[in-house]
Amino acid sequence: MPTFDIVSKIDAQTLDNAMNNAKKEILNRYDFSSSKSTIDHDKKTNVITIVTEDDMKLKAIEDSIISRMVKQKLDPKSLDFGKEQYASGNMIRKEISIKEGIDKETAKKIVAKIKESKLKVQASMMDDQVRVQGKNIDDLQSVIALCRSEDFGQPLQFINMRN
């Protein structure tokens, strides 16, 4: 039976390139010339940490990261912006976590949407992905179109199409 998997992954190397480009852009900007702003990307925990002086600079850094991700063809929906925290002195720290894998709630929404569509396919949750199988490849392609038209709050990729 033809199958495919619905996953939510982000390419680590492309993300690293986007982060490096954002750092260069911030360092070269005139309004950041005397700033002590830093952007750190922890690859093990997939967390981006921003430390800067004020909200305006924080917003500029966030916009730079988002624009660089878009230019690298990464979906900014994978970023989960945390709360701003006050670090030592007059500095502001913000942690941005990167969502990878489909959590249980989103997987349930995807499976429910597929069942609601009345297509002759079966969707099942497997760890951090959703596997869809059916008798007809056209039905599977209809499921892909359905998932692309909906917004589940995170980017979805469709991999392992097997016949």
PDB file of C-alpha atoms in Angstrom:
ATOM      1  CA  MET A   1       0.000   0.000   0.000  1.00  0.00           C
ATOM      2  CA  PRO A   2       1.302   3.505  -0.791  1.00  0.00           C
ATOM      3  CA  THR A   3       2.355   5.493   2.282  1.00  0.00           C
ATOM      4  CA  PHE A   4       4.052   8.732   3.260  1.00  0.00           C
ATOM      5  CA  ASP A   5       5.052  10.490   6.482  1.00  0.00           C
ATOM      6  CA  ILE A   6       4.149  13.964   7.702  1.00  0.00           C
ATOM      7  CA  VAL A   7       7.008  15.433   9.754  1.00  0.00           C
ATOM      8  CA  SER A   8       8.171  18.784  11.064  1.00  0.00           C
ATOM      9  CA  LYS A   9      11.938  19.142  10.815  1.00  0.00           C
ATOM     10  CA  ILE A  10      14.293  22.011  10.189  1.00  0.00           C
ATOM     11  CA  ASP A  11      17.667  21.651   8.468  1.00  0.00           C
ATOM     12  CA  ALA A  12      20.321  22.346  11.096  1.00  0.00           C
ATOM     13  CA  GLN A  13      22.968  23.591   8.649  1.00  0.00           C
ATOM     14  CA  THR A  14      20.572  25.968   6.900  1.00  0.00           C
ATOM     15  CA  LEU A  15      19.411  27.300  10.277  1.00  0.00           C
ATOM     16  CA  ASP A  16      23.041  27.796  11.320  1.00  0.00           C
ATOM     17  CA  ASN A  17      23.708  29.737   8.095  1.00  0.00           C
ATOM     18  CA  ALA A  18      20.655  31.937   8.730  1.00  0.00           C
ATOM     19  CA  MET A  19      21.811  32.622  12.308  1.00  0.00           C
ATOM     20  CA  ASN A  20      25.340  33.533  11.162  1.00  0.00           C
ATOM     21  CA  ASN A  21      23.931  35.906   8.528  1.00  0.00           C
ATOM     22  CA  ALA A  22      21.681  37.532  11.145  1.00  0.00           C
ATOM     23  CA  LYS A  23      24.683  38.008  13.465  1.00  0.00           C
ATOM     24  CA  LYS A  24      26.699  39.660  10.674  1.00  0.00           C
ATOM     25  CA  GLU A  25      23.787  41.927   9.791  1.00  0.00           C
ATOM     26  CA  ILE A  26      23.359  43.048  13.399  1.00  0.00           C
ATOM     27  CA  LEU A  27      27.098  43.674  13.873  1.00  0.00           C
ATOM     28  CA  ASN A  28      27.253  45.842  10.733  1.00  0.00           C
ATOM     29  CA  ARG A  29      24.236  48.016  11.527  1.00  0.00           C
ATOM     30  CA  TYR A  30      24.901  51.571  12.647  1.00  0.00           C
ATOM     31  CA  ASP A  31      22.343  51.547  15.452  1.00  0.00           C
ATOM     32  CA  PHE A  32      24.107  48.497  16.967  1.00  0.00           C
ATOM     33  CA  SER A  33      27.634  49.953  16.734  1.00  0.00           C
ATOM     34  CA  SER A  34      28.017  50.600  20.479  1.00  0.00           C
ATOM     35  CA  SER A  35      25.674  47.821  21.539  1.00  0.00           C
ATOM     36  CA  LYS A  36      26.556  44.799  23.676  1.00  0.00           C
ATOM     37  CA  SER A  37      23.949  42.645  21.929  1.00  0.00           C
ATOM     38  CA  THR A  38      24.640  38.948  21.454  1.00  0.00           C
ATOM     39  CA  ILE A  39      22.907  36.147  19.589  1.00  0.00           C
ATOM     40  CA  ASP A  40      23.780  32.581  20.611  1.00  0.00           C
ATOM     41  CA  HIS A  41      22.486  29.393  19.021  1.00  0.00           C
ATOM     42  CA  ASP A  42      22.827  26.247  21.137  1.00  0.00           C
ATOM     43  CA  LYS A  43      22.701  23.386  18.645  1.00  0.00           C
ATOM     44  CA  LYS A  44      22.222  20.678  21.266  1.00  0.00           C
ATOM     45  CA  THR A  45      19.093  22.145  22.850  1.00  0.00           C
ATOM     46  CA  ASN A  46      17.972  24.023  19.696  1.00  0.00           C
ATOM     47  CA  VAL A  47      17.567  27.315  21.564  1.00  0.00           C
ATOM     48  CA  ILE A  48      18.497  30.782  20.325  1.00  0.00           C
ATOM     49  CA  THR A  49      19.395  33.228  23.121  1.00  0.00           C
ATOM     50  CA  ILE A  50      19.306  36.976  22.502  1.00  0.00           C
ATOM     51  CA  VAL A  51      20.781  39.437  25.015  1.00  0.00           C
ATOM     52  CA  THR A  52      20.466  43.170  24.318  1.00  0.00           C
ATOM     53  CA  GLU A  53      19.853  46.559  25.959  1.00  0.00           C
ATOM     54  CA  ASP A  54      16.254  47.504  25.093  1.00  0.00           C
ATOM     55  CA  ASP A  55      13.034  46.349  23.468  1.00  0.00           C
ATOM     56  CA  MET A  56      13.680  48.200  20.216  1.00  0.00           C
ATOM     57  CA  LYS A  57      16.976  46.380  19.632  1.00  0.00           C
ATOM     58  CA  LEU A  58      15.384  43.092  20.671  1.00  0.00           C
ATOM     59  CA  LYS A  59      12.637  43.548  18.084  1.00  0.00           C
ATOM     60  CA  ALA A  60      15.220  44.452  15.411  1.00  0.00           C
ATOM     61  CA  ILE A  61      17.203  41.286  16.162  1.00  0.00           C
ATOM     62  CA  GLU A  62      14.052  39.130  16.026  1.00  0.00           C
ATOM     63  CA  ASP A  63      13.088  40.687  12.684  1.00  0.00           C
ATOM     64  CA  SER A  64      16.592  40.060  11.355  1.00  0.00           C
ATOM     65  CA  ILE A  65      16.464  36.388  12.385  1.00  0.00           C
ATOM     66  CA  ILE A  66      13.029  35.937  10.787  1.00  0.00           C
ATOM     67  CA  SER A  67      14.043  37.650   7.538  1.00  0.00           C
ATOM     68  CA  ARG A  68      17.226  35.572   7.289  1.00  0.00           C
ATOM     69  CA  MET A  69      15.227  32.387   7.862  1.00  0.00           C
ATOM     70  CA  VAL A  70      12.801  33.350   5.094  1.00  0.00           C
ATOM     71  CA  LYS A  71      15.709  34.089   2.733  1.00  0.00           C
ATOM     72  CA  GLN A  72      17.145  30.639   3.518  1.00  0.00           C
ATOM     73  CA  LYS A  73      13.684  29.126   2.785  1.00  0.00           C
ATOM     74  CA  LEU A  74      13.058  28.121   6.405  1.00  0.00           C
ATOM     75  CA  ASP A  75       9.610  28.585   7.885  1.00  0.00           C
ATOM     76  CA  PRO A  76       9.608  31.030  10.831  1.00  0.00           C
ATOM     77  CA  LYS A  77       6.603  29.166  12.299  1.00  0.00           C
ATOM     78  CA  SER A  78       9.152  26.759  13.739  1.00  0.00           C
ATOM     79  CA  LEU A  79      10.317  29.483  16.156  1.00  0.00           C
ATOM     80  CA  ASP A  80       8.693  29.559  19.586  1.00  0.00           C
ATOM     81  CA  PHE A  81       9.306  32.991  21.105  1.00  0.00           C
ATOM     82  CA  GLY A  82       9.608  32.860  24.873  1.00  0.00           C
ATOM     83  CA  LYS A  83       9.093  35.627  27.384  1.00  0.00           C
ATOM     84  CA  GLU A  84      11.510  38.482  27.861  1.00  0.00           C
ATOM     85  CA  GLN A  85      13.576  38.270  31.027  1.00  0.00           C
ATOM     86  CA  TYR A  86      15.670  40.963  32.619  1.00  0.00           C
ATOM     87  CA  ALA A  87      19.294  39.906  32.841  1.00  0.00           C
ATOM     88  CA  SER A  88      22.023  41.613  34.851  1.00  0.00           C
ATOM     89  CA  GLY A  89      22.116  45.404  34.720  1.00  0.00           C
ATOM     90  CA  ASN A  90      19.890  46.942  32.074  1.00  0.00           C
ATOM     91  CA  MET A  91      20.063  43.972  29.697  1.00  0.00           C
ATOM     92  CA  ILE A  92      17.118  41.963  28.341  1.00  0.00           C
ATOM     93  CA  ARG A  93      17.369  38.239  27.581  1.00  0.00           C
ATOM     94  CA  LYS A  94      14.979  36.317  25.353  1.00  0.00           C
ATOM     95  CA  GLU A  95      15.099  32.641  24.496  1.00  0.00           C
ATOM     96  CA  ILE A  96      13.652  31.378  21.239  1.00  0.00           C
ATOM     97  CA  SER A  97      13.196  27.623  21.035  1.00  0.00           C
ATOM     98  CA  ILE A  98      13.034  25.817  17.721  1.00  0.00           C
ATOM     99  CA  LYS A  99      10.149  23.373  17.363  1.00  0.00           C
ATOM    100  CA  GLU A 100      11.045  20.065  15.781  1.00  0.00           C
ATOM    101  CA  GLY A 101       8.788  17.067  15.520  1.00  0.00           C
ATOM    102  CA  ILE A 102       5.025  17.053  15.668  1.00  0.00           C
ATOM    103  CA  ASP A 103       3.699  17.126  19.227  1.00  0.00           C
ATOM    104  CA  LYS A 104       0.747  14.943  20.260  1.00  0.00           C
ATOM    105  CA  GLU A 105      -1.857  17.731  20.117  1.00  0.00           C
ATOM    106  CA  THR A 106      -0.880  18.815  16.601  1.00  0.00           C
ATOM    107  CA  ALA A 107      -0.737  15.182  15.461  1.00  0.00           C
ATOM    108  CA  LYS A 108      -4.278  14.652  16.790  1.00  0.00           C
ATOM    109  CA  LYS A 109      -5.457  17.730  14.865  1.00  0.00           C
ATOM    110  CA  ILE A 110      -3.833  16.453  11.656  1.00  0.00           C
ATOM    111  CA  VAL A 111      -5.348  12.972  12.033  1.00  0.00           C
ATOM    112  CA  ALA A 112      -8.776  14.443  12.834  1.00  0.00           C
ATOM    113  CA  LYS A 113      -8.613  16.734   9.787  1.00  0.00           C
ATOM    114  CA  ILE A 114      -7.688  13.798   7.538  1.00  0.00           C
ATOM    115  CA  LYS A 115     -10.560  11.669   8.920  1.00  0.00           C
ATOM    116  CA  GLU A 116     -12.937  14.611   8.573  1.00  0.00           C
ATOM    117  CA  SER A 117     -12.075  14.883   4.862  1.00  0.00           C
ATOM    118  CA  LYS A 118     -13.654  11.424   4.190  1.00  0.00           C
ATOM    119  CA  LEU A 119     -10.718  10.367   1.991  1.00  0.00           C
ATOM    120  CA  LYS A 120     -10.057   6.628   1.858  1.00  0.00           C
ATOM    121  CA  VAL A 121      -6.783   6.783   3.778  1.00  0.00           C
ATOM    122  CA  GLN A 122      -5.629   5.810   7.244  1.00  0.00           C
ATOM    123  CA  ALA A 123      -3.573   8.186   9.373  1.00  0.00           C
ATOM    124  CA  SER A 124      -1.698   7.077  12.461  1.00  0.00           C
ATOM    125  CA  MET A 125       0.573   8.825  14.950  1.00  0.00           C
ATOM    126  CA  MET A 126       4.096   7.460  15.270  1.00  0.00           C
ATOM    127  CA  ASP A 127       6.421   9.188  17.768  1.00  0.00           C
ATOM    128  CA  ASP A 128       6.852  12.712  16.369  1.00  0.00           C
ATOM    129  CA  GLN A 129       5.371  12.086  12.907  1.00  0.00           C
ATOM    130  CA  VAL A 130       2.117  11.054  11.250  1.00  0.00           C
ATOM    131  CA  ARG A 131       2.030   8.155   8.785  1.00  0.00           C
ATOM    132  CA  VAL A 132      -0.674   8.163   6.109  1.00  0.00           C
ATOM    133  CA  GLN A 133      -1.456   5.106   4.006  1.00  0.00           C
ATOM    134  CA  GLY A 134      -4.066   4.413   1.373  1.00  0.00           C
ATOM    135  CA  LYS A 135      -4.806   2.266  -1.662  1.00  0.00           C
ATOM    136  CA  ASN A 136      -4.532   5.105  -4.169  1.00  0.00           C
ATOM    137  CA  ILE A 137      -1.683   7.596  -4.626  1.00  0.00           C
ATOM    138  CA  ASP A 138      -4.213  10.239  -5.725  1.00  0.00           C
ATOM    139  CA  ASP A 139      -5.824  10.044  -2.278  1.00  0.00           C
ATOM    140  CA  LEU A 140      -2.419  10.549  -0.656  1.00  0.00           C
ATOM    141  CA  GLN A 141      -1.792  13.593  -2.833  1.00  0.00           C
ATOM    142  CA  SER A 142      -5.186  14.939  -1.789  1.00  0.00           C
ATOM    143  CA  VAL A 143      -4.128  14.557   1.852  1.00  0.00           C
ATOM    144  CA  ILE A 144      -0.923  16.515   1.134  1.00  0.00           C
ATOM    145  CA  ALA A 145      -2.962  19.293  -0.498  1.00  0.00           C
ATOM    146  CA  LEU A 146      -5.355  19.299   2.478  1.00  0.00           C
ATOM    147  CA  CYS A 147      -2.493  19.594   4.989  1.00  0.00           C
ATOM    148  CA  ARG A 148      -0.850  22.397   3.004  1.00  0.00           C
ATOM    149  CA  SER A 149      -4.102  24.380   2.956  1.00  0.00           C
ATOM    150  CA  GLU A 150      -4.526  24.176   6.746  1.00  0.00           C
ATOM    151  CA  ASP A 151      -2.456  25.997   9.367  1.00  0.00           C
ATOM    152  CA  PHE A 152      -1.386  23.663  12.165  1.00  0.00           C
ATOM    153  CA  GLY A 153       0.961  26.185  13.801  1.00  0.00           C
ATOM    154  CA  GLN A 154       4.187  24.650  12.582  1.00  0.00           C
ATOM    155  CA  PRO A 155       5.765  23.842   9.220  1.00  0.00           C
ATOM    156  CA  LEU A 156       5.037  20.394   7.781  1.00  0.00           C
ATOM    157  CA  GLN A 157       7.090  18.328   5.365  1.00  0.00           C
ATOM    158  CA  PHE A 158       5.963  15.253   3.481  1.00  0.00           C
ATOM    159  CA  ILE A 159       8.607  12.554   3.143  1.00  0.00           C
ATOM    160  CA  ASN A 160       9.069   8.829   2.414  1.00  0.00           C
ATOM    161  CA  MET A 161       6.435   8.567  -0.336  1.00  0.00           C
ATOM    162  CA  ARG A 162       6.357   4.852  -1.090  1.00  0.00           C
ATOM    163  CA  ASN A 163       4.379   3.038  -3.707  1.00  0.00           C
TER     164      ASN A 163
END
